[in-house]
Amino acid sequence: MSTMNAKASSGGEEEALGMRSDTLGESVCSGEGKRRQMILVAYLTATLELTFLFMQMGVMPYLAKSLGLDLVGFGYLQTTFGVLQLVGGPIFGRFADQFGTRAALILSCASGSAFFLLMSISTSIPLLFLSRLPAVFMHGLPGAQKVITDLTTPSQRADALGKLSLCFGIGIIIGSALGGVLSTKFGIFVPTYVGLVGNLINTTIAMVWMPLQAKPKSDHRVTEHSNVFSIREILRLMKFPGVMEVFIVKAFAGLPAGLFLIMFSIISMDFFGLEAVGSGYLMSYFGVLQMVVQGLVVGKLTNHCTERTLLRLSVFVFAGVGLGMSLMRTVWHYCIIAVPLVFAFSTLGTITDSILTKAVPSSDTGTMLGICASVQPLTRTVGPTIGGVLYKQFGVSSFGYLQLIVNIGLFVYLLKSKIPLREMKSK
């Protein structure tokens, strides 16, 4: 009798263990499915926000001109946008760390809605400047990067972050084309209405499909008593080993080429002799290149090379781009140079973001990504002034010489320095 009871008990335990393992397997599959859904939502919201952003960039010069804003005033308008994004980047990152990625994405999309709403009613120059104000929290790309860093392992991060460059390329191509078509056929304000509706849809997507907390609970640190606007907390991250060194490389390696791209609308007219249509084609070409290079080249390199190697490679290629720019004479030369230029920008951005988010605690990745996101607005802020002086006083070749000198210095620095990095390859 006791033997039968023992067998029955043993059978019951085996059945219970089997049911438990089935339940665990289902929960793992469910968790993996939710993780993939959140990453796809991050890619979708980033693509939409970038598309509408590039759409308004193409329309803004014509809208400003229709309101009577001259070139100097338009420069101030662009600088205002850059300063707001520069200031808002680290604050947005701190907000994401404290309140979660869902709240951060909703804030970014809602700010985009307010941005296009104010732009759609801008019937005067003061209103046009006022419409720039919500840009302080328009950081859809860092928000998507935050989701990805929370949901990927360090070895997977570079490849996952790199795929966001595809979103950037799609945004350039579709946004630039859509803005031109809508404004030409239906009126200058129609793209702003489309941007408003699109950002409202984006806000709804973030609210419905993104869970309250994307980061695993074990990695989440409570920071209720820390101020979102604390400069000390933001600067604290720069003291972690290797952070300041890598950030300096990130900020300066592509700066001269960034100045050239800021001035490209003027250079394309004065130096290359292109019409507006030709400039639009070049922008689309740049977007296609970014998608191809990121999709077919950078992603595979992250699987086979260490981050230290790729960091040095991107700086070395940037130096070669500088040499090419110093010898550039025609638009066809630029089309050739654009290939390594896009490669260097894509590789440097992906690798430095990956390195810097690994160098800080997981509870501070949002702030770190916000600091990284401030590099581009900084270039947009100082670009028109410094780029204008370089172009007017020394010509187009000056951008190339500066690019070459800066990156030779950075390459020697990277060879001699011992920056502490986690030598990981994507799996």
Short mmCIF file of C-alpha atoms in Angstrom, two decimals:
data_model
loop_
_atom_site.label_atom_id
_atom_site.label_comp_id
_atom_site.label_asym_id
_atom_site.label_seq_id
_atom_site.Cartn_x
_atom_site.Cartn_y
_atom_site.Cartn_z
CA MET A 1 0.00 0.00 0.00
CA SER A 2 2.82 2.36 0.95
CA THR A 3 4.61 1.49 -2.31
CA MET A 4 1.52 2.46 -4.31
CA ASN A 5 1.23 5.74 -2.37
CA ALA A 6 4.90 6.48 -3.06
CA LYS A 7 4.42 5.85 -6.77
CA ALA A 8 1.32 8.04 -6.83
CA SER A 9 3.17 10.77 -4.97
CA SER A 10 6.14 10.50 -7.33
CA GLY A 11 3.84 10.65 -10.34
CA GLY A 12 2.10 13.72 -8.94
CA GLU A 13 5.41 15.48 -8.40
CA GLU A 14 6.55 14.67 -11.95
CA GLU A 15 3.27 15.96 -13.33
CA ALA A 16 3.56 19.14 -11.26
CA LEU A 17 7.16 19.65 -12.40
CA GLY A 18 6.10 19.10 -16.00
CA MET A 19 3.29 21.65 -15.71
CA ARG A 20 5.66 24.11 -14.05
CA SER A 21 8.27 23.73 -16.79
CA ASP A 22 5.58 24.17 -19.46
CA THR A 23 4.37 27.33 -17.72
CA LEU A 24 7.96 28.60 -17.46
CA GLY A 25 8.54 27.91 -21.15
CA GLU A 26 5.37 29.74 -22.09
CA SER A 27 6.34 32.73 -19.92
CA VAL A 28 9.81 32.83 -21.51
CA CYS A 29 8.26 32.75 -25.01
CA SER A 30 5.75 35.40 -23.97
CA GLY A 31 8.53 37.58 -22.51
CA GLU A 32 10.61 37.23 -25.68
CA GLY A 33 7.59 38.13 -27.80
CA LYS A 34 6.93 41.27 -25.71
CA ARG A 35 10.60 42.24 -25.92
CA ARG A 36 10.53 42.01 -29.71
CA GLN A 37 7.27 43.96 -29.83
CA MET A 38 8.75 46.78 -27.73
CA ILE A 39 11.86 46.98 -29.91
CA LEU A 40 9.71 47.09 -33.08
CA VAL A 41 7.58 49.85 -31.53
CA ALA A 42 10.77 51.79 -30.76
CA TYR A 43 11.92 51.45 -34.39
CA LEU A 44 8.45 52.48 -35.67
CA THR A 45 8.09 55.57 -33.48
CA ALA A 46 11.66 56.68 -34.31
CA THR A 47 11.06 56.26 -38.05
CA LEU A 48 7.80 58.24 -37.97
CA GLU A 49 9.22 61.06 -35.85
CA LEU A 50 12.32 61.39 -38.05
CA THR A 51 10.18 61.35 -41.21
CA PHE A 52 8.06 64.26 -39.98
CA LEU A 53 11.14 66.10 -38.71
CA PHE A 54 12.89 65.96 -42.10
CA MET A 55 9.61 66.86 -43.78
CA GLN A 56 9.43 70.15 -41.86
CA MET A 57 13.14 70.84 -42.42
CA GLY A 58 12.55 70.86 -46.18
CA VAL A 59 9.52 73.15 -45.86
CA MET A 60 10.81 75.53 -43.17
CA PRO A 61 12.96 77.80 -45.42
CA TYR A 62 9.97 78.48 -47.69
CA LEU A 63 7.58 79.03 -44.77
CA ALA A 64 10.04 81.44 -43.15
CA LYS A 65 10.49 83.32 -46.44
CA SER A 66 6.72 83.60 -46.95
CA LEU A 67 6.47 85.28 -43.52
CA GLY A 68 9.18 87.81 -44.43
CA LEU A 69 12.10 86.30 -42.50
CA ASP A 70 15.48 87.09 -44.10
CA LEU A 71 18.58 84.86 -44.14
CA VAL A 72 19.95 86.28 -40.89
CA GLY A 73 16.61 85.75 -39.15
CA PHE A 74 16.40 82.22 -40.53
CA GLY A 75 19.87 81.56 -39.07
CA TYR A 76 18.60 82.71 -35.67
CA LEU A 77 15.59 80.39 -36.06
CA GLN A 78 17.84 77.40 -36.76
CA THR A 79 20.12 78.32 -33.87
CA THR A 80 17.12 78.52 -31.53
CA PHE A 81 16.08 75.01 -32.55
CA GLY A 82 19.63 73.72 -32.02
CA VAL A 83 20.03 75.32 -28.58
CA LEU A 84 16.69 73.92 -27.38
CA GLN A 85 17.64 70.42 -28.52
CA LEU A 86 21.09 70.79 -26.98
CA VAL A 87 19.66 71.77 -23.59
CA GLY A 88 16.81 69.27 -23.71
CA GLY A 89 18.82 66.15 -24.60
CA PRO A 90 20.36 65.38 -21.19
CA ILE A 91 17.17 66.47 -19.38
CA PHE A 92 15.10 64.13 -21.55
CA GLY A 93 17.53 61.31 -20.75
CA ARG A 94 17.20 61.95 -17.00
CA PHE A 95 13.42 61.97 -17.41
CA ALA A 96 13.57 58.56 -19.14
CA ASP A 97 15.73 57.11 -16.34
CA GLN A 98 13.36 58.31 -13.62
CA PHE A 99 9.94 57.82 -15.20
CA GLY A 100 10.56 55.05 -17.75
CA THR A 101 10.86 54.79 -21.51
CA ARG A 102 7.10 54.73 -22.09
CA ALA A 103 6.65 58.12 -20.42
CA ALA A 104 9.69 59.46 -22.31
CA LEU A 105 8.42 58.31 -25.72
CA ILE A 106 4.97 59.76 -24.99
CA LEU A 107 6.59 63.07 -23.95
CA SER A 108 8.63 63.16 -27.18
CA CYS A 109 5.65 62.37 -29.44
CA ALA A 110 3.35 64.80 -27.59
CA SER A 111 6.02 67.52 -27.91
CA GLY A 112 6.16 66.79 -31.64
CA SER A 113 2.38 67.25 -31.82
CA ALA A 114 2.64 70.63 -30.06
CA PHE A 115 5.54 71.57 -32.36
CA PHE A 116 3.51 70.97 -35.53
CA LEU A 117 0.35 72.50 -34.04
CA LEU A 118 2.16 75.78 -33.34
CA MET A 119 3.86 75.60 -36.73
CA SER A 120 0.50 75.14 -38.48
CA ILE A 121 -0.84 78.38 -36.98
CA SER A 122 2.37 80.37 -37.49
CA THR A 123 1.05 83.38 -39.38
CA SER A 124 3.77 85.69 -38.02
CA ILE A 125 7.48 85.54 -37.24
CA PRO A 126 7.03 85.56 -33.41
CA LEU A 127 4.70 82.54 -33.67
CA LEU A 128 7.23 80.77 -35.88
CA PHE A 129 9.91 81.23 -33.22
CA LEU A 130 7.43 80.11 -30.54
CA SER A 131 6.80 76.89 -32.49
CA ARG A 132 10.44 75.89 -31.83
CA LEU A 133 9.86 75.71 -28.05
CA PRO A 134 8.50 72.10 -27.87
CA ALA A 135 11.72 70.93 -29.59
CA VAL A 136 13.34 70.87 -26.14
CA PHE A 137 11.64 67.49 -25.52
CA MET A 138 11.52 66.15 -29.09
CA HIS A 139 13.99 63.29 -28.74
CA GLY A 140 12.38 60.25 -30.35
CA LEU A 141 15.71 58.75 -31.44
CA PRO A 142 17.30 58.79 -27.95
CA GLY A 143 13.99 57.45 -26.61
CA ALA A 144 14.17 54.51 -29.02
CA GLN A 145 17.84 53.99 -28.13
CA LYS A 146 16.86 53.87 -24.46
CA VAL A 147 14.32 51.10 -25.16
CA ILE A 148 16.93 49.09 -27.05
CA THR A 149 19.66 49.46 -24.40
CA ASP A 150 17.18 48.32 -21.74
CA LEU A 151 16.12 45.23 -23.70
CA THR A 152 19.39 43.99 -25.22
CA THR A 153 22.50 42.41 -23.75
CA PRO A 154 25.79 44.33 -24.03
CA SER A 155 26.99 41.97 -26.78
CA GLN A 156 23.82 42.58 -28.85
CA ARG A 157 23.64 46.32 -28.28
CA ALA A 158 25.85 47.67 -31.08
CA ASP A 159 23.98 45.72 -33.77
CA ALA A 160 20.54 46.68 -32.37
CA LEU A 161 21.48 50.36 -32.07
CA GLY A 162 22.94 50.27 -35.56
CA LYS A 163 19.58 49.33 -37.05
CA LEU A 164 18.27 52.72 -35.92
CA SER A 165 20.40 54.26 -38.67
CA LEU A 166 18.06 52.50 -41.11
CA CYS A 167 15.22 54.45 -39.49
CA PHE A 168 17.25 57.62 -39.96
CA GLY A 169 17.79 56.85 -43.66
CA ILE A 170 14.10 56.11 -44.20
CA GLY A 171 13.22 59.38 -42.47
CA ILE A 172 15.53 61.39 -44.75
CA ILE A 173 14.23 59.80 -47.96
CA ILE A 174 10.50 59.78 -47.23
CA GLY A 175 10.43 63.01 -45.21
CA SER A 176 12.33 65.11 -47.75
CA ALA A 177 10.24 63.82 -50.67
CA LEU A 178 6.92 64.06 -48.82
CA GLY A 179 7.53 67.63 -47.66
CA GLY A 180 8.34 68.80 -51.18
CA VAL A 181 5.36 67.08 -52.81
CA LEU A 182 2.80 68.20 -50.21
CA SER A 183 3.96 71.82 -50.11
CA THR A 184 4.14 72.10 -53.90
CA LYS A 185 0.79 70.51 -54.71
CA PHE A 186 -1.37 71.44 -51.72
CA GLY A 187 0.19 74.44 -50.01
CA ILE A 188 2.98 75.38 -47.62
CA PHE A 189 1.01 74.55 -44.44
CA VAL A 190 -0.21 71.09 -45.50
CA PRO A 191 3.00 69.30 -44.34
CA THR A 192 2.47 70.81 -40.87
CA TYR A 193 -1.05 69.33 -40.73
CA VAL A 194 0.30 65.93 -41.79
CA GLY A 195 3.05 66.20 -39.17
CA LEU A 196 0.48 67.05 -36.47
CA VAL A 197 -1.74 64.07 -37.30
CA GLY A 198 1.27 61.77 -37.64
CA ASN A 199 2.67 62.74 -34.23
CA LEU A 200 -0.73 62.23 -32.60
CA ILE A 201 -0.78 58.72 -34.10
CA ASN A 202 2.77 58.20 -32.85
CA THR A 203 1.70 59.25 -29.34
CA THR A 204 -1.15 56.74 -29.43
CA ILE A 205 1.21 53.96 -30.57
CA ALA A 206 3.56 54.66 -27.64
CA MET A 207 0.65 54.71 -25.16
CA VAL A 208 -1.00 51.52 -26.39
CA TRP A 209 1.90 49.24 -27.38
CA MET A 210 4.66 50.25 -24.96
CA PRO A 211 4.39 48.76 -21.44
CA LEU A 212 4.79 50.87 -18.33
CA GLN A 213 8.36 49.72 -17.76
CA ALA A 214 10.61 48.29 -20.45
CA LYS A 215 13.67 47.84 -18.25
CA PRO A 216 13.84 44.64 -16.19
CA LYS A 217 12.99 45.32 -12.54
CA SER A 218 16.32 43.96 -11.33
CA ASP A 219 18.12 46.66 -13.30
CA HIS A 220 15.89 49.50 -12.18
CA ARG A 221 17.17 51.85 -9.51
CA VAL A 222 14.75 54.07 -7.63
CA THR A 223 15.66 57.74 -8.10
CA GLU A 224 12.60 59.55 -6.86
CA HIS A 225 14.69 61.91 -4.69
CA SER A 226 16.96 62.94 -7.57
CA ASN A 227 16.14 66.07 -9.53
CA VAL A 228 15.51 65.64 -13.26
CA PHE A 229 17.24 68.98 -13.92
CA SER A 230 20.31 68.19 -11.78
CA ILE A 231 23.44 69.24 -13.70
CA ARG A 232 25.59 67.49 -11.08
CA GLU A 233 23.90 64.15 -11.81
CA ILE A 234 24.42 64.63 -15.54
CA LEU A 235 28.11 65.55 -15.18
CA ARG A 236 28.64 62.65 -12.76
CA LEU A 237 28.46 60.20 -15.65
CA MET A 238 31.42 61.82 -17.39
CA LYS A 239 33.65 60.68 -14.50
CA PHE A 240 33.17 56.96 -15.18
CA PRO A 241 36.27 55.25 -16.69
CA GLY A 242 36.59 55.88 -20.42
CA VAL A 243 33.44 58.00 -20.76
CA MET A 244 35.07 61.41 -21.19
CA GLU A 245 37.66 60.08 -23.66
CA VAL A 246 35.11 58.31 -25.88
CA PHE A 247 32.73 61.28 -25.74
CA ILE A 248 35.51 63.63 -26.90
CA VAL A 249 36.15 61.35 -29.89
CA LYS A 250 32.41 61.22 -30.62
CA ALA A 251 32.07 65.00 -30.47
CA PHE A 252 35.13 66.02 -32.51
CA ALA A 253 35.73 63.25 -35.07
CA GLY A 254 32.77 64.20 -37.25
CA LEU A 255 32.57 67.91 -36.36
CA PRO A 256 34.31 69.34 -39.47
CA ALA A 257 32.24 67.11 -41.79
CA GLY A 258 29.16 68.12 -39.78
CA LEU A 259 29.99 71.79 -40.39
CA PHE A 260 30.23 71.03 -44.11
CA LEU A 261 26.80 69.35 -44.09
CA ILE A 262 25.30 72.28 -42.18
CA MET A 263 26.51 74.59 -44.95
CA PHE A 264 25.65 72.14 -47.73
CA SER A 265 22.52 73.97 -48.94
CA ILE A 266 24.66 77.03 -49.67
CA ILE A 267 27.64 75.03 -50.97
CA SER A 268 25.40 73.06 -53.34
CA MET A 269 24.23 76.34 -54.91
CA ASP A 270 27.46 78.36 -54.92
CA PHE A 271 30.15 75.69 -55.32
CA PHE A 272 28.38 72.85 -57.17
CA GLY A 273 25.88 75.09 -59.02
CA LEU A 274 22.86 72.88 -58.23
CA GLU A 275 19.20 73.84 -58.26
CA ALA A 276 16.82 72.92 -55.41
CA VAL A 277 15.79 69.71 -57.21
CA GLY A 278 19.41 68.58 -57.49
CA SER A 279 20.01 69.23 -53.78
CA GLY A 280 16.93 67.15 -53.00
CA TYR A 281 18.29 64.27 -55.07
CA LEU A 282 21.59 64.46 -53.21
CA MET A 283 19.78 64.31 -49.85
CA SER A 284 17.89 61.22 -51.00
CA TYR A 285 21.16 59.68 -52.23
CA PHE A 286 22.66 60.34 -48.79
CA GLY A 287 19.67 58.62 -47.15
CA VAL A 288 19.87 55.56 -49.41
CA LEU A 289 23.61 55.30 -48.75
CA GLN A 290 23.01 55.36 -45.02
CA MET A 291 20.47 52.53 -45.25
CA VAL A 292 22.71 50.39 -47.46
CA VAL A 293 25.91 50.96 -45.46
CA GLN A 294 24.20 50.41 -42.12
CA GLY A 295 22.21 47.39 -43.26
CA LEU A 296 24.91 45.57 -45.23
CA VAL A 297 28.22 46.70 -43.75
CA VAL A 298 28.16 48.10 -40.21
CA GLY A 299 25.87 45.43 -38.80
CA LYS A 300 28.16 42.65 -40.01
CA LEU A 301 31.29 44.40 -38.77
CA THR A 302 29.89 44.59 -35.24
CA ASN A 303 29.57 40.79 -35.32
CA HIS A 304 33.22 40.22 -36.22
CA CYS A 305 35.23 43.15 -34.81
CA THR A 306 35.73 44.54 -31.33
CA GLU A 307 34.41 48.00 -30.51
CA ARG A 308 37.95 49.32 -29.99
CA THR A 309 38.87 48.26 -33.53
CA LEU A 310 35.74 49.80 -35.05
CA LEU A 311 36.26 53.04 -33.13
CA ARG A 312 39.77 53.37 -34.54
CA LEU A 313 38.58 52.37 -38.01
CA SER A 314 35.85 55.05 -38.09
CA VAL A 315 38.33 57.77 -37.08
CA PHE A 316 40.85 56.55 -39.71
CA VAL A 317 38.15 56.62 -42.42
CA PHE A 318 37.13 60.12 -41.28
CA ALA A 319 40.74 61.23 -41.86
CA GLY A 320 40.61 59.78 -45.38
CA VAL A 321 37.32 61.60 -45.98
CA GLY A 322 39.05 64.84 -44.96
CA LEU A 323 41.75 64.28 -47.56
CA GLY A 324 39.10 63.62 -50.22
CA MET A 325 37.12 66.73 -49.27
CA SER A 326 40.22 68.90 -49.54
CA LEU A 327 40.63 67.73 -53.17
CA MET A 328 36.90 67.81 -54.07
CA ARG A 329 35.97 69.93 -57.09
CA THR A 330 32.70 68.59 -58.56
CA VAL A 331 29.44 67.10 -57.35
CA TRP A 332 30.55 63.71 -58.67
CA HIS A 333 33.57 63.87 -56.38
CA TYR A 334 31.17 64.49 -53.50
CA CYS A 335 29.04 61.47 -54.49
CA ILE A 336 32.16 59.27 -54.21
CA ILE A 337 33.31 60.82 -50.93
CA ALA A 338 29.80 60.41 -49.47
CA VAL A 339 30.26 56.60 -49.31
CA PRO A 340 33.11 56.55 -46.74
CA LEU A 341 31.59 59.64 -45.07
CA VAL A 342 28.33 57.78 -44.37
CA PHE A 343 30.27 54.70 -43.26
CA ALA A 344 32.33 56.72 -40.79
CA PHE A 345 29.32 58.59 -39.38
CA SER A 346 27.26 55.39 -39.00
CA THR A 347 30.07 53.37 -37.42
CA LEU A 348 31.19 56.13 -35.05
CA GLY A 349 27.64 56.88 -33.88
CA THR A 350 26.71 53.24 -33.33
CA ILE A 351 29.93 52.20 -31.59
CA THR A 352 30.28 55.23 -29.31
CA ASP A 353 26.64 54.98 -28.19
CA SER A 354 27.18 51.29 -27.42
CA ILE A 355 30.44 51.89 -25.53
CA LEU A 356 29.09 54.79 -23.49
CA THR A 357 25.87 53.02 -22.41
CA LYS A 358 27.93 50.03 -21.24
CA ALA A 359 30.30 52.28 -19.28
CA VAL A 360 27.58 53.63 -16.96
CA PRO A 361 25.08 51.85 -14.66
CA SER A 362 21.95 50.56 -16.41
CA SER A 363 19.85 53.02 -14.40
CA ASP A 364 21.71 55.92 -16.08
CA THR A 365 21.62 54.81 -19.73
CA GLY A 366 18.87 57.30 -20.59
CA THR A 367 20.91 60.23 -19.30
CA MET A 368 23.98 58.97 -21.16
CA LEU A 369 22.01 58.67 -24.41
CA GLY A 370 20.67 62.18 -23.84
CA ILE A 371 24.23 63.48 -23.52
CA CYS A 372 25.18 61.61 -26.72
CA ALA A 373 22.16 63.12 -28.48
CA SER A 374 23.38 66.63 -27.62
CA VAL A 375 26.35 66.32 -30.01
CA GLN A 376 24.28 66.86 -33.16
CA PRO A 377 22.36 69.90 -31.79
CA LEU A 378 25.69 71.37 -30.70
CA THR A 379 26.93 71.09 -34.29
CA ARG A 380 23.70 72.69 -35.56
CA THR A 381 24.12 75.53 -33.04
CA VAL A 382 27.73 76.50 -33.79
CA GLY A 383 27.70 75.19 -37.38
CA PRO A 384 26.21 78.19 -39.22
CA THR A 385 28.68 80.62 -37.62
CA ILE A 386 31.88 78.56 -37.79
CA GLY A 387 30.97 76.95 -41.12
CA GLY A 388 30.12 80.31 -42.63
CA VAL A 389 33.49 81.77 -41.64
CA LEU A 390 35.39 78.74 -42.96
CA TYR A 391 33.54 78.74 -46.28
CA LYS A 392 33.73 82.50 -46.83
CA GLN A 393 37.36 82.97 -45.80
CA PHE A 394 39.03 79.71 -46.89
CA GLY A 395 36.66 77.89 -49.27
CA VAL A 396 35.27 74.34 -49.36
CA SER A 397 38.70 72.70 -49.08
CA SER A 398 39.10 74.14 -45.55
CA PHE A 399 36.49 71.68 -44.25
CA GLY A 400 38.58 68.82 -45.63
CA TYR A 401 41.88 70.03 -44.19
CA LEU A 402 40.28 70.54 -40.76
CA GLN A 403 38.69 67.08 -40.93
CA LEU A 404 42.06 65.51 -41.83
CA ILE A 405 44.04 67.28 -39.07
CA VAL A 406 41.48 66.62 -36.30
CA ASN A 407 41.12 62.92 -37.10
CA ILE A 408 44.85 62.26 -37.50
CA GLY A 409 45.24 63.68 -34.00
CA LEU A 410 42.37 61.56 -32.65
CA PHE A 411 43.69 58.41 -34.35
CA VAL A 412 47.14 58.83 -32.77
CA TYR A 413 45.43 59.47 -29.43
CA LEU A 414 43.38 56.25 -29.71
CA LEU A 415 46.48 54.23 -30.63
CA LYS A 416 48.49 55.49 -27.65
CA SER A 417 45.76 55.74 -24.99
CA LYS A 418 44.46 52.85 -22.93
CA ILE A 419 40.74 53.62 -22.79
CA PRO A 420 39.01 50.90 -20.73
CA LEU A 421 36.46 49.20 -23.00
CA ARG A 422 34.46 46.01 -22.74
CA GLU A 423 35.85 44.05 -25.65
CA MET A 424 32.67 42.35 -26.84
CA LYS A 425 31.44 41.25 -30.23
CA SER A 426 27.77 41.05 -31.08
CA LYS A 427 26.37 37.54 -31.10
#
